[in-house]
Each structure stands twice: as structure tokens, then as C-alpha cells.
């Protein structure tokens, strides 16, 4: 009887209540520790990690020891999206000034006050339109400031903007809430020049399906990160939505992970790069 009541307390008691609280401060601290870990090349700085962490790089199971976090990178730019509803984060990392350039996207999912799942997408020289200098240049010019509370879009509106954009690749009849201006940053290439006439409704390929979408939404900056499969290629599409309209689109497309052996080869040789 005694152990039974303990069990009940464990299941419904104050521990569960505290685990259910996911604050911006908590997510910010953890996402900041990811940047510190990556800068130091020391995965142990990333906190708080679950014992049962599900860790993936370019959608393949990976380990901290052989993964990107074990390589110190010059972090020139980073931005977090903090999703307190789902208890998840997205972090965009740009390393342009180190010996090997990288643009990295990381989705982290939390359970019981610890990081339970990490998906990291890693791009470098040779990936689609890759140019970390370009990414750094354009990403740091864009205005992603906090949106005043009374002007914020709902999660549903923000996600709908992303979904419409992702849907139009396979269905040209979809109505996308284009903003004007709007700019796309893809690999390192920019569809605009940072001016008032920038447009996103230029040159979207046909016959491509964007499937298996996983979203991290931050209403405070109108942002949504979507990790997806771009015709089978690991891909990140991230958006800023303002007043229901698309303002910025950032993509990370992992061409080099298309075959497992290529991914393994890169992991193996990373430590030997100049
Ligand atoms: C990369 O982007 C920078 C900044 O926009 C630009 O000056 C440079 O020419 C680009 N490099 C390539 C190879 O496109």
C-alpha cells in the first residue's frame, strides 16, 4: 500500500508539474549552451541532456564524440527560435571565418526538463549554393526583432505561411501569403538586395515534394523552423512571418548527406581538414 501511494505521488505529484513548465528563460539558457558547446568543440557544455537522448545529424543517428559538436567552430552568427508550447528550440549557426565554413541548423526537443531529441543539419562547401560569407552577410542585416504583443500572429497563422510556401513546390495553385518586401536566403545566395523591392515569389521549382515536416514556432519573432525532406534530401526551411505574410525565408539543404557513405566519409575526414 505504501509503495503504491508513492507511485501515485510520483506520477501526479509536484515533479510532473514542474517538468511541464517550459519557460523562454529555460529554453534560451539551453540553446545558448548549444552555441557555447559548438564554439568550444565540447559537447559536455550542452545542458541539460537526457540520458536517453536521440541524437541525429543530417537525419542519421550520430554521436557527440564523432559529431559536429566535437569540432570547435568560430560562431559568427546565431539566432534561436524558442517554442514554449512544444518545449523545443531551433538554432541557426553560421561559421564563416573559421578554417572550414559551416551553416548549421539545430532543432532540440525537450521532455522532463531535459533535451530528449536533437536534429542537426550541417552544410559546408559543396552543398547547394553554399556560401557562409553570404549567409553571414545577409542574415546579420535582416531585421528579426521581437514583434510587439498586439501585432503578433498566432502559431497557426505562422505555420500556415510556412506550409503554403512548402506546398507550392508540388502544387502551383496554392496561395502563398507573400509579403512585399520578402527575401530568400538559400545556402548563401540572396534573392534580394535588402531593399524595399525584394520579392520571394521568384523561381520556385516544380514537382518537388517537401514532406515529413517538423515545426518549431516562436510567435515573439514570427518565426517557424521546418525540418523536412526535400525530395529525400535533409532540408531546413525557416521563415519570418509579419502580419500573416512571409518576410524572410532561410534554407539549409544537405546535398552531401544524400548517400550515407558520403556522410560517413565527411565525418571521418573532418578532423583532418586544414
Ligand atoms: C559569397 O557571398 C559574399 C557576400 O555576399 C560575396 O561577396 C561572394 O562573392 C560570394 N561568393 C561566391 C563564391 O558566390
PDB file of N, CA and C in Angstrom, residues 32 114 133 189 195 210 225 230 233-234 257:
ATOM      1  N   UNK A  32      21.547  28.616 -25.666  1.00  0.00           N
ATOM      2  CA  UNK A  32      22.825  29.317 -25.551  1.00  0.00           C
ATOM      3  C   UNK A  32      23.964  28.330 -25.267  1.00  0.00           C
ATOM      4  N   UNK A 114      14.715  18.059 -19.820  1.00  0.00           N
ATOM      5  CA  UNK A 114      15.997  17.760 -20.455  1.00  0.00           C
ATOM      6  C   UNK A 114      15.816  17.692 -21.971  1.00  0.00           C
ATOM      7  N   UNK A 133      29.917  33.056 -46.046  1.00  0.00           N
ATOM      8  CA  UNK A 133      30.153  34.503 -46.013  1.00  0.00           C
ATOM      9  C   UNK A 133      28.884  35.245 -46.417  1.00  0.00           C
ATOM     10  N   UNK A 189      23.040  32.375 -51.083  1.00  0.00           N
ATOM     11  CA  UNK A 189      22.545  33.235 -52.151  1.00  0.00           C
ATOM     12  C   UNK A 189      21.299  33.976 -51.655  1.00  0.00           C
ATOM     13  N   UNK A 195      16.569  45.684 -49.989  1.00  0.00           N
ATOM     14  CA  UNK A 195      15.773  46.894 -50.247  1.00  0.00           C
ATOM     15  C   UNK A 195      14.279  46.639 -50.221  1.00  0.00           C
ATOM     16  N   UNK A 210       7.885  18.424 -50.392  1.00  0.00           N
ATOM     17  CA  UNK A 210       8.504  18.741 -49.111  1.00  0.00           C
ATOM     18  C   UNK A 210       7.701  18.027 -48.028  1.00  0.00           C
ATOM     19  N   UNK A 225      10.566  27.240 -37.803  1.00  0.00           N
ATOM     20  CA  UNK A 225      11.574  26.376 -38.417  1.00  0.00           C
ATOM     21  C   UNK A 225      10.865  25.106 -38.858  1.00  0.00           C
ATOM     22  N   UNK A 230      13.325  17.187 -48.589  1.00  0.00           N
ATOM     23  CA  UNK A 230      13.159  17.892 -49.858  1.00  0.00           C
ATOM     24  C   UNK A 230      13.449  16.876 -50.966  1.00  0.00           C
ATOM     25  N   UNK A 233      16.030  14.757 -49.604  1.00  0.00           N
ATOM     26  CA  UNK A 233      17.250  15.419 -49.116  1.00  0.00           C
ATOM     27  C   UNK A 233      16.947  16.108 -47.784  1.00  0.00           C
ATOM     28  N   UNK A 234      17.823  15.920 -46.768  1.00  0.00           N
ATOM     29  CA  UNK A 234      17.613  16.615 -45.485  1.00  0.00           C
ATOM     30  C   UNK A 234      17.658  18.134 -45.691  1.00  0.00           C
ATOM     31  N   UNK A 257      24.704  14.715 -47.748  1.00  0.00           N
ATOM     32  CA  UNK A 257      24.224  13.609 -46.912  1.00  0.00           C
ATOM     33  C   UNK A 257      23.331  12.680 -47.706  1.00  0.00           C
TER      34      UNK A 257
END
